[in-house]
Amino acid sequence: MQKICLLGATGSIGSSTLDVIAQYPEQFQLMSVAANTNVDRMAEICQRFKPERAVMGSQQARDALAQRCLGLPTEFEWGHEAMESIASDDCDQVMAAIIGFAGLRPTLAAIRAGKRVLLANKESLVTAGRLFMDEVARYNVTLMPIDSEHNAIFQCLPQTDAGVSKQDVSSILLTASGGPFRTFSARQMASVTPAQACAHPNWSMGQKISVDSASLMNKGLELIEACWLFDVTPANVQVVVHPESIIHSMVSYKDGSVIAQMGNPDMKIPIAYGMTWPTRIDTGVEPLDFYRLAQLNFEAPDLQRFPNLRLAGDAWYAGGTAMAILNAANEVAVDAFLKEKISFLDIARLNERVLEQSDTKVVNDLEAVFIADHEARVLANQLIASEFV
Ligand code: NAD
Ligand code: MG
């Protein structure tokens, strides 16, 4: 029996994780859950799974949840200390599926408690980078990538008892769907709405990552994520646009072989793989029907129309706090776009301005990352208020 702590339980990854847990009640037990504000969904989860502890983002949300769940054995709590506490409490695996930088502290708490970490929250790795990976090594933690591309790369790399190696690997091919605006001109993209940006052609996801997919910032974050996870640089990673999202990424070997991981686009596959590695379970996802698939297409990404991907590579090479700065600017920009305060093209413009106007510092401790995140948010909000465009 594996005991699971689920951070970000009310989100898209949270729901897929609960589906896997519900399918295998003799193998997985939901010990604890965390979410920000969605009391209705959290009440359903608590009633169904009866976790020992449930944590909300605010006292108000906690009180509302406790009121909705009278009679349950669950302990109801709130705030980031409680989230860090459940991530290091009695459990074997922690699913890190909070969205954004807010996921960093609890994910680090899980690492420091030696849990198996199922990493969906890419922003925590992107922002804390070297520090994050150093803690993984220090606490000898099994870090399972849940992002479908990184999970695919993990599956395509040579496997060892400890994880994966890079023996005889020449490069990583990171696939990208290209998002809903893949074929749009810059002019067409200038007037797209949040609803259009959130309507992803292949994946059903939370709003923030959907906008990131549309702006290719998601691929930029994933480029950095791949560099940290697999100890490579952007020069070793080629982004390949593949609109069908059937190949989830590939590894190219020095003898000319390319190994790809394929499957229908359903996050239950990487989630279940992360939870059961090195074995596999039936996820209920339909296998691929190659007669129906018929065609897979590939193209190069267009960095002119999608500058975020270039900015991510720049931030990696700038090093230090640059990745935390870019991530923070992007979180502010996406939020402003969703609230219709800035246009879609302003997202990349704002990201570029904030990167240009911030000093990149060396990261010696976590404090440096939090300061960089905070200062970049302040600057991004000032630029939006002054109509920076
Ligand atoms: P979502 O918006 O659907 O859900 C986010 C979850 O985080 C919710 O449960 C919310 O309550 C919680 N949350 C938000 N702010 C919080 C805070 N301050 N404190 C505590 N909890 C907070 O997001 P999602 O699509 O499930 O994505 C989650 C993470 O997984 C992201 O980092 C995303 O990049 C990554 N990811 C998602 C997918 C996908 O298919 N959705 C695929 C790959 C990677
Ligand atoms: Mg992904």
Short mmCIF file of C-alpha atoms and ligand atoms in Angstrom, two decimals:
data_model
loop_
_atom_site.label_atom_id
_atom_site.label_comp_id
_atom_site.label_asym_id
_atom_site.label_seq_id
_atom_site.Cartn_x
_atom_site.Cartn_y
_atom_site.Cartn_z
CA MET A 1 0.00 0.00 0.00
CA GLN A 2 1.40 3.39 -1.03
CA LYS A 3 0.22 6.38 0.99
CA ILE A 4 -0.27 9.51 -1.14
CA CYS A 5 -0.20 13.23 -0.31
CA LEU A 6 -1.85 15.20 -3.12
CA LEU A 7 -0.94 18.89 -3.41
CA GLY A 8 -3.23 20.72 -5.85
CA ALA A 9 -6.03 18.18 -5.41
CA THR A 10 -8.78 20.29 -6.99
CA GLY A 11 -6.92 20.95 -10.25
CA SER A 12 -6.66 19.12 -13.52
CA ILE A 13 -3.64 16.97 -12.51
CA GLY A 14 -5.26 16.53 -9.08
CA SER A 15 -8.40 15.07 -10.71
CA SER A 16 -6.44 12.66 -12.91
CA THR A 17 -4.42 11.54 -9.87
CA LEU A 18 -7.64 10.89 -7.92
CA ASP A 19 -8.90 8.82 -10.88
CA VAL A 20 -5.83 6.58 -10.65
CA ILE A 21 -6.10 6.27 -6.85
CA ALA A 22 -9.82 5.42 -7.10
CA GLN A 23 -9.10 2.66 -9.62
CA TYR A 24 -6.62 0.95 -7.25
CA PRO A 25 -7.92 1.30 -3.67
CA GLU A 26 -5.91 -1.75 -2.55
CA GLN A 27 -2.68 -0.18 -3.84
CA PHE A 28 -3.05 3.54 -3.02
CA GLN A 29 -4.43 5.42 -0.02
CA LEU A 30 -5.05 9.17 -0.12
CA MET A 31 -3.58 10.44 3.17
CA SER A 32 -3.75 14.19 2.70
CA VAL A 33 -4.79 16.86 0.23
CA ALA A 34 -4.14 20.56 -0.37
CA ALA A 35 -5.80 23.19 -2.57
CA ASN A 36 -6.23 26.94 -2.62
CA THR A 37 -9.87 28.15 -2.72
CA ASN A 38 -12.15 25.56 -4.37
CA VAL A 39 -14.23 24.49 -1.35
CA ASP A 40 -16.95 22.70 -3.36
CA ARG A 41 -14.55 20.38 -5.12
CA MET A 42 -12.47 19.80 -1.99
CA ALA A 43 -15.61 18.86 -0.02
CA GLU A 44 -16.44 16.22 -2.65
CA ILE A 45 -12.90 14.85 -2.47
CA CYS A 46 -12.94 14.68 1.34
CA GLN A 47 -16.32 12.97 1.41
CA ARG A 48 -15.23 10.39 -1.13
CA PHE A 49 -11.65 9.63 -0.03
CA LYS A 50 -11.74 10.58 3.68
CA PRO A 51 -8.12 11.77 3.88
CA GLU A 52 -6.58 12.31 7.34
CA ARG A 53 -5.67 15.94 6.64
CA ALA A 54 -7.00 18.57 4.22
CA VAL A 55 -5.34 21.98 3.82
CA MET A 56 -6.78 25.08 2.13
CA GLY A 57 -5.06 28.34 1.11
CA SER A 58 -6.93 30.58 3.57
CA GLN A 59 -8.64 30.38 6.92
CA GLN A 60 -11.92 31.38 5.31
CA ALA A 61 -11.71 28.49 2.83
CA ARG A 62 -10.73 26.09 5.62
CA ASP A 63 -13.71 27.14 7.76
CA ALA A 64 -16.11 26.80 4.84
CA LEU A 65 -14.71 23.34 4.06
CA ALA A 66 -14.92 22.16 7.68
CA GLN A 67 -18.54 23.34 7.78
CA ARG A 68 -19.31 21.33 4.63
CA CYS A 69 -17.65 18.18 5.98
CA LEU A 70 -19.10 17.92 9.50
CA GLY A 71 -18.77 14.40 10.86
CA LEU A 72 -15.77 13.42 8.74
CA PRO A 73 -12.61 12.21 10.52
CA THR A 74 -10.47 14.63 8.45
CA GLU A 75 -8.46 17.37 10.15
CA PHE A 76 -9.00 20.70 8.35
CA GLU A 77 -6.14 23.20 8.22
CA TRP A 78 -4.93 26.17 6.20
CA GLY A 79 -1.80 28.00 5.08
CA HIS A 80 1.58 27.16 3.63
CA GLU A 81 3.06 25.75 6.83
CA ALA A 82 0.28 23.17 6.95
CA MET A 83 0.93 22.34 3.28
CA GLU A 84 4.62 21.78 4.04
CA SER A 85 3.60 19.71 7.04
CA ILE A 86 1.38 17.28 5.07
CA ALA A 87 4.10 16.94 2.41
CA SER A 88 6.52 15.71 5.07
CA ASP A 89 4.01 13.79 7.24
CA ASP A 90 3.10 10.07 7.09
CA CYS A 91 3.07 9.24 3.34
CA ASP A 92 5.26 7.51 0.73
CA GLN A 93 4.63 9.69 -2.30
CA VAL A 94 3.84 13.37 -2.77
CA MET A 95 2.13 14.52 -5.96
CA ALA A 96 3.32 18.12 -6.47
CA ALA A 97 0.47 19.52 -8.58
CA ILE A 98 0.00 23.04 -7.24
CA ILE A 99 0.19 25.56 -10.06
CA GLY A 100 3.05 28.05 -10.21
CA PHE A 101 5.72 29.28 -7.80
CA ALA A 102 3.32 28.67 -4.88
CA GLY A 103 4.24 24.99 -5.18
CA LEU A 104 7.92 25.46 -4.39
CA ARG A 105 7.90 25.35 -0.58
CA PRO A 106 5.73 22.23 -0.16
CA THR A 107 7.62 20.42 -2.94
CA LEU A 108 10.93 21.13 -1.19
CA ALA A 109 9.41 19.96 2.09
CA ALA A 110 8.53 16.62 0.43
CA ILE A 111 12.10 16.28 -0.89
CA ARG A 112 13.62 17.07 2.51
CA ALA A 113 11.37 14.43 4.10
CA GLY A 114 12.69 11.85 1.62
CA LYS A 115 9.37 11.14 -0.11
CA ARG A 116 9.04 9.90 -3.66
CA VAL A 117 8.18 13.15 -5.45
CA LEU A 118 5.84 13.10 -8.45
CA LEU A 119 6.65 16.43 -10.08
CA ALA A 120 3.91 18.10 -12.12
CA ASN A 121 4.65 21.58 -10.71
CA LYS A 122 7.34 22.51 -13.25
CA GLU A 123 7.56 26.12 -11.99
CA SER A 124 9.15 24.95 -8.72
CA LEU A 125 12.00 23.22 -10.55
CA VAL A 126 12.39 26.03 -13.10
CA THR A 127 12.71 28.72 -10.44
CA ALA A 128 14.84 26.94 -7.84
CA GLY A 129 16.80 24.85 -10.39
CA ARG A 130 20.20 23.93 -9.00
CA LEU A 131 19.06 24.22 -5.35
CA PHE A 132 16.12 21.92 -6.07
CA MET A 133 18.29 19.27 -7.75
CA ASP A 134 20.94 19.51 -5.01
CA GLU A 135 18.26 18.73 -2.41
CA VAL A 136 17.02 15.77 -4.50
CA ALA A 137 20.58 14.39 -4.49
CA ARG A 138 21.21 15.16 -0.83
CA TYR A 139 18.05 13.40 0.38
CA ASN A 140 18.44 10.59 -2.17
CA VAL A 141 14.90 11.14 -3.41
CA THR A 142 13.20 9.43 -6.35
CA LEU A 143 12.00 12.32 -8.51
CA MET A 144 9.45 11.18 -11.09
CA PRO A 145 8.68 13.67 -13.88
CA ILE A 146 4.91 13.86 -14.46
CA ASP A 147 4.96 16.46 -17.23
CA SER A 148 4.10 14.22 -20.20
CA GLU A 149 7.19 15.19 -22.21
CA HIS A 150 9.62 14.62 -19.35
CA ASN A 151 7.87 11.43 -18.38
CA ALA A 152 8.29 10.31 -22.01
CA ILE A 153 12.01 11.25 -21.98
CA PHE A 154 12.42 9.34 -18.72
CA GLN A 155 10.82 6.31 -20.39
CA CYS A 156 13.08 6.62 -23.47
CA LEU A 157 16.40 7.03 -21.60
CA PRO A 158 18.47 4.00 -20.50
CA GLN A 159 17.00 2.85 -17.16
CA THR A 160 19.05 1.96 -14.10
CA ASP A 161 17.97 0.91 -10.59
CA ALA A 162 18.50 4.50 -9.45
CA GLY A 163 16.57 6.14 -12.29
CA VAL A 164 17.91 6.97 -15.74
CA SER A 165 21.34 7.45 -17.32
CA LYS A 166 22.51 9.36 -20.40
CA GLN A 167 24.73 6.64 -21.75
CA ASP A 168 25.12 6.87 -25.56
CA VAL A 169 22.46 9.61 -25.78
CA SER A 170 23.14 12.34 -28.35
CA SER A 171 20.13 14.61 -27.86
CA ILE A 172 16.64 15.01 -26.45
CA LEU A 173 13.74 15.81 -28.77
CA LEU A 174 11.13 17.75 -26.79
CA THR A 175 7.80 17.70 -28.61
CA ALA A 176 5.31 20.58 -28.54
CA SER A 177 1.74 20.64 -29.83
CA GLY A 178 2.18 24.25 -30.93
CA GLY A 179 -1.02 25.18 -29.07
CA PRO A 180 -4.23 26.68 -30.45
CA PHE A 181 -2.43 29.51 -32.31
CA ARG A 182 0.17 27.41 -34.12
CA THR A 183 -1.04 28.56 -37.53
CA PHE A 184 -2.05 32.13 -36.52
CA SER A 185 -0.18 35.18 -37.81
CA ALA A 186 1.09 37.72 -35.25
CA ARG A 187 -1.75 39.98 -36.42
CA GLN A 188 -4.35 37.30 -35.68
CA MET A 189 -2.79 36.59 -32.29
CA ALA A 190 -3.03 40.28 -31.32
CA SER A 191 -6.77 40.02 -30.70
CA VAL A 192 -7.25 36.49 -29.30
CA THR A 193 -9.35 36.10 -26.15
CA PRO A 194 -8.62 34.13 -22.96
CA ALA A 195 -11.31 31.62 -23.98
CA GLN A 196 -9.54 30.99 -27.30
CA ALA A 197 -6.18 30.64 -25.54
CA CYS A 198 -7.61 28.14 -23.05
CA ALA A 199 -9.14 25.92 -25.74
CA HIS A 200 -6.20 23.58 -26.25
CA PRO A 201 -6.56 21.29 -29.27
CA ASN A 202 -5.36 18.05 -27.56
CA TRP A 203 -5.16 18.44 -23.77
CA SER A 204 -7.66 19.51 -21.13
CA MET A 205 -5.68 21.46 -18.50
CA GLY A 206 -5.87 24.29 -15.97
CA GLN A 207 -6.13 27.86 -17.29
CA LYS A 208 -2.57 29.00 -16.58
CA ILE A 209 -0.83 26.10 -18.31
CA SER A 210 -3.31 26.37 -21.20
CA VAL A 211 -2.30 30.00 -21.81
CA ASP A 212 1.37 28.97 -21.43
CA SER A 213 0.83 26.32 -24.10
CA ALA A 214 -0.70 28.89 -26.43
CA SER A 215 2.22 31.34 -25.94
CA LEU A 216 4.87 28.54 -26.03
CA MET A 217 5.97 29.67 -22.57
CA ASN A 218 5.01 26.18 -21.45
CA LYS A 219 7.60 24.78 -23.86
CA GLY A 220 10.11 27.32 -22.60
CA LEU A 221 9.50 26.23 -19.00
CA GLU A 222 9.74 22.61 -20.15
CA LEU A 223 13.04 23.28 -21.91
CA ILE A 224 14.47 24.54 -18.61
CA GLU A 225 12.77 21.68 -16.75
CA ALA A 226 14.44 19.14 -19.08
CA CYS A 227 17.84 20.77 -18.57
CA TRP A 228 17.60 20.43 -14.78
CA LEU A 229 16.00 16.98 -14.73
CA PHE A 230 18.35 15.33 -17.20
CA ASP A 231 21.49 17.43 -16.62
CA VAL A 232 21.74 18.82 -20.16
CA THR A 233 21.79 22.31 -21.72
CA PRO A 234 19.38 23.84 -24.27
CA ALA A 235 21.97 22.99 -26.94
CA ASN A 236 21.22 19.28 -26.29
CA VAL A 237 17.44 19.73 -26.54
CA GLN A 238 15.64 20.22 -29.84
CA VAL A 239 12.04 21.42 -29.68
CA VAL A 240 9.92 19.68 -32.33
CA VAL A 241 6.39 20.89 -33.03
CA HIS A 242 4.11 17.87 -33.41
CA PRO A 243 0.49 19.03 -33.57
CA GLU A 244 -1.17 15.65 -32.90
CA SER A 245 0.43 15.19 -29.41
CA ILE A 246 0.78 11.44 -29.95
CA ILE A 247 4.56 11.30 -29.57
CA HIS A 248 5.20 12.81 -26.12
CA SER A 249 8.96 13.26 -26.67
CA MET A 250 11.97 11.30 -27.93
CA VAL A 251 15.59 10.49 -27.23
CA SER A 252 18.17 10.36 -30.02
CA TYR A 253 21.15 7.98 -29.59
CA LYS A 254 24.63 8.20 -31.08
CA ASP A 255 24.10 5.18 -33.36
CA GLY A 256 21.27 7.00 -35.15
CA SER A 257 18.40 5.32 -33.25
CA VAL A 258 15.56 7.53 -32.01
CA ILE A 259 13.29 6.15 -29.29
CA ALA A 260 9.88 7.77 -28.87
CA GLN A 261 7.16 7.34 -26.25
CA MET A 262 3.64 7.48 -27.69
CA GLY A 263 0.11 7.27 -26.41
CA ASN A 264 -3.22 9.04 -26.43
CA PRO A 265 -2.93 12.46 -24.72
CA ASP A 266 -4.19 11.59 -21.23
CA MET A 267 -2.25 12.61 -18.12
CA LYS A 268 -3.32 9.41 -16.33
CA ILE A 269 -0.53 7.63 -18.25
CA PRO A 270 2.43 9.65 -16.88
CA ILE A 271 0.75 9.96 -13.45
CA ALA A 272 0.26 6.20 -13.09
CA TYR A 273 3.78 5.54 -14.41
CA GLY A 274 5.18 7.93 -11.79
CA MET A 275 3.22 6.24 -9.03
CA THR A 276 4.14 2.66 -9.98
CA TRP A 277 7.61 2.91 -11.60
CA PRO A 278 9.41 0.64 -12.33
CA THR A 279 6.21 -1.37 -12.92
CA ARG A 280 3.07 -0.38 -14.86
CA ILE A 281 -0.69 -0.65 -14.26
CA ASP A 282 -3.76 -0.53 -16.49
CA THR A 283 -4.91 3.12 -16.57
CA GLY A 284 -8.05 2.56 -18.61
CA VAL A 285 -6.69 4.90 -21.32
CA GLU A 286 -7.51 3.66 -24.84
CA PRO A 287 -4.47 2.26 -26.62
CA LEU A 288 -3.43 3.96 -29.86
CA ASP A 289 -5.21 2.81 -33.00
CA PHE A 290 -2.60 3.28 -35.73
CA TYR A 291 -5.12 2.63 -38.54
CA ARG A 292 -7.14 5.60 -37.31
CA LEU A 293 -4.09 7.80 -36.57
CA ALA A 294 -2.94 7.71 -40.18
CA GLN A 295 -0.64 10.78 -40.04
CA LEU A 296 1.83 12.39 -37.67
CA ASN A 297 3.23 15.82 -38.56
CA PHE A 298 6.36 17.66 -37.46
CA GLU A 299 7.74 21.19 -37.89
CA ALA A 300 10.23 23.62 -36.35
CA PRO A 301 8.97 26.15 -33.76
CA ASP A 302 8.70 29.77 -34.94
CA LEU A 303 10.63 31.91 -32.46
CA GLN A 304 9.52 35.15 -34.14
CA ARG A 305 5.86 34.54 -33.49
CA PHE A 306 6.54 32.79 -30.16
CA PRO A 307 9.39 34.70 -28.45
CA ASN A 308 8.78 33.06 -25.05
CA LEU A 309 10.63 29.95 -26.15
CA ARG A 310 13.70 32.04 -27.02
CA LEU A 311 13.44 33.95 -23.72
CA ALA A 312 13.50 30.67 -21.79
CA GLY A 313 16.73 29.61 -23.51
CA ASP A 314 18.20 33.06 -22.79
CA ALA A 315 17.21 32.79 -19.12
CA TRP A 316 18.85 29.37 -18.83
CA TYR A 317 22.15 30.71 -20.19
CA ALA A 318 21.91 33.86 -18.03
CA GLY A 319 21.61 31.46 -15.06
CA GLY A 320 21.14 32.44 -11.40
CA THR A 321 17.83 34.14 -10.70
CA ALA A 322 16.99 34.75 -14.39
CA MET A 323 14.66 31.75 -14.57
CA ALA A 324 12.79 32.79 -11.41
CA ILE A 325 12.46 36.32 -12.84
CA LEU A 326 11.08 35.06 -16.15
CA ASN A 327 8.67 32.71 -14.41
CA ALA A 328 7.39 35.43 -12.07
CA ALA A 329 6.89 37.90 -14.93
CA ASN A 330 4.99 35.23 -16.83
CA GLU A 331 2.73 34.36 -13.88
CA VAL A 332 1.79 38.05 -13.55
CA ALA A 333 1.36 38.40 -17.32
CA VAL A 334 -0.87 35.34 -17.68
CA ASP A 335 -3.04 36.46 -14.79
CA ALA A 336 -3.39 39.93 -16.35
CA PHE A 337 -4.23 38.39 -19.73
CA LEU A 338 -6.89 36.14 -18.17
CA LYS A 339 -8.39 39.25 -16.52
CA GLU A 340 -8.27 41.01 -19.91
CA LYS A 341 -5.91 43.73 -18.65
CA ILE A 342 -3.28 43.00 -21.33
CA SER A 343 -3.37 41.40 -24.75
CA PHE A 344 -2.02 37.97 -25.65
CA LEU A 345 1.07 39.39 -27.39
CA ASP A 346 1.77 41.55 -24.34
CA ILE A 347 2.59 38.39 -22.36
CA ALA A 348 5.89 37.81 -24.19
CA ARG A 349 6.56 41.59 -24.36
CA LEU A 350 6.16 41.90 -20.62
CA ASN A 351 8.34 38.85 -19.99
CA GLU A 352 11.10 40.30 -22.14
CA ARG A 353 10.93 43.73 -20.49
CA VAL A 354 11.06 42.31 -16.99
CA LEU A 355 14.04 40.10 -17.88
CA GLU A 356 15.85 43.07 -19.46
CA GLN A 357 15.16 45.43 -16.55
CA SER A 358 16.07 43.00 -13.74
CA ASP A 359 19.55 42.24 -12.45
CA THR A 360 20.29 38.55 -12.52
CA LYS A 361 21.90 37.41 -9.28
CA VAL A 362 23.70 34.26 -8.22
CA VAL A 363 21.48 31.83 -6.29
CA ASN A 364 23.20 30.79 -3.07
CA ASP A 365 20.07 30.10 -1.07
CA LEU A 366 16.30 29.89 -1.38
CA GLU A 367 15.96 33.44 -0.07
CA ALA A 368 17.56 34.72 -3.31
CA VAL A 369 14.89 32.92 -5.34
CA PHE A 370 12.04 34.38 -3.24
CA ILE A 371 13.48 37.89 -3.48
CA ALA A 372 13.92 37.60 -7.27
CA ASP A 373 10.36 36.27 -7.61
CA HIS A 374 8.96 39.11 -5.49
CA GLU A 375 10.90 41.88 -7.24
CA ALA A 376 9.99 40.59 -10.70
CA ARG A 377 6.30 40.54 -9.73
CA VAL A 378 6.49 44.14 -8.48
CA LEU A 379 8.21 45.25 -11.69
CA ALA A 380 5.77 43.34 -13.91
CA ASN A 381 2.80 44.92 -12.13
CA GLN A 382 4.37 48.40 -12.42
CA LEU A 383 4.92 47.89 -16.15
CA ILE A 384 1.31 46.79 -16.62
CA ALA A 385 0.04 49.77 -14.62
CA SER A 386 2.12 52.16 -16.75
CA GLU A 387 0.79 50.56 -19.94
CA PHE A 388 4.28 49.46 -20.86
CA VAL A 389 3.35 48.76 -24.50
P1 NAD B 1 -5.03 23.77 -12.14
O1 NAD B 1 -5.13 25.23 -12.26
O2 NAD B 1 -6.06 22.91 -12.77
O3 NAD B 1 -4.95 23.37 -10.60
C1 NAD B 1 -4.05 24.00 -9.73
C2 NAD B 1 -4.17 23.44 -8.33
O4 NAD B 1 -3.27 24.18 -7.49
C3 NAD B 1 -5.57 23.60 -7.72
O5 NAD B 1 -5.85 22.49 -6.89
C4 NAD B 1 -5.42 24.85 -6.85
O6 NAD B 1 -6.29 24.89 -5.74
C5 NAD B 1 -3.98 24.70 -6.38
N1 NAD B 1 -3.37 25.96 -5.98
C6 NAD B 1 -3.26 27.10 -6.72
N2 NAD B 1 -2.65 28.06 -6.00
C7 NAD B 1 -2.35 27.50 -4.80
C8 NAD B 1 -1.74 27.99 -3.62
N3 NAD B 1 -1.30 29.27 -3.52
N4 NAD B 1 -1.61 27.15 -2.58
C9 NAD B 1 -2.07 25.88 -2.65
N5 NAD B 1 -2.67 25.36 -3.73
C10 NAD B 1 -2.80 26.17 -4.79
O7 NAD B 1 -3.56 23.37 -12.67
P2 NAD B 1 -3.11 22.04 -13.41
O8 NAD B 1 -3.39 22.16 -14.86
O9 NAD B 1 -3.59 20.85 -12.67
O10 NAD B 1 -1.53 22.16 -13.27
C11 NAD B 1 -0.85 21.88 -12.04
C12 NAD B 1 0.65 21.81 -12.29
O11 NAD B 1 0.91 20.71 -13.15
C13 NAD B 1 1.20 23.04 -13.00
O12 NAD B 1 2.48 23.33 -12.53
C14 NAD B 1 1.26 22.63 -14.45
O13 NAD B 1 2.26 23.30 -15.17
C15 NAD B 1 1.59 21.16 -14.31
N6 NAD B 1 1.16 20.34 -15.46
C16 NAD B 1 -0.16 20.23 -15.76
C17 NAD B 1 -0.58 19.45 -16.84
C18 NAD B 1 -2.04 19.28 -17.16
O14 NAD B 1 -2.37 18.48 -18.04
N7 NAD B 1 -2.94 19.99 -16.53
C19 NAD B 1 0.38 18.79 -17.62
C20 NAD B 1 1.72 18.93 -17.29
C21 NAD B 1 2.11 19.70 -16.20
MG MG B 2 4.03 19.13 -20.80
#
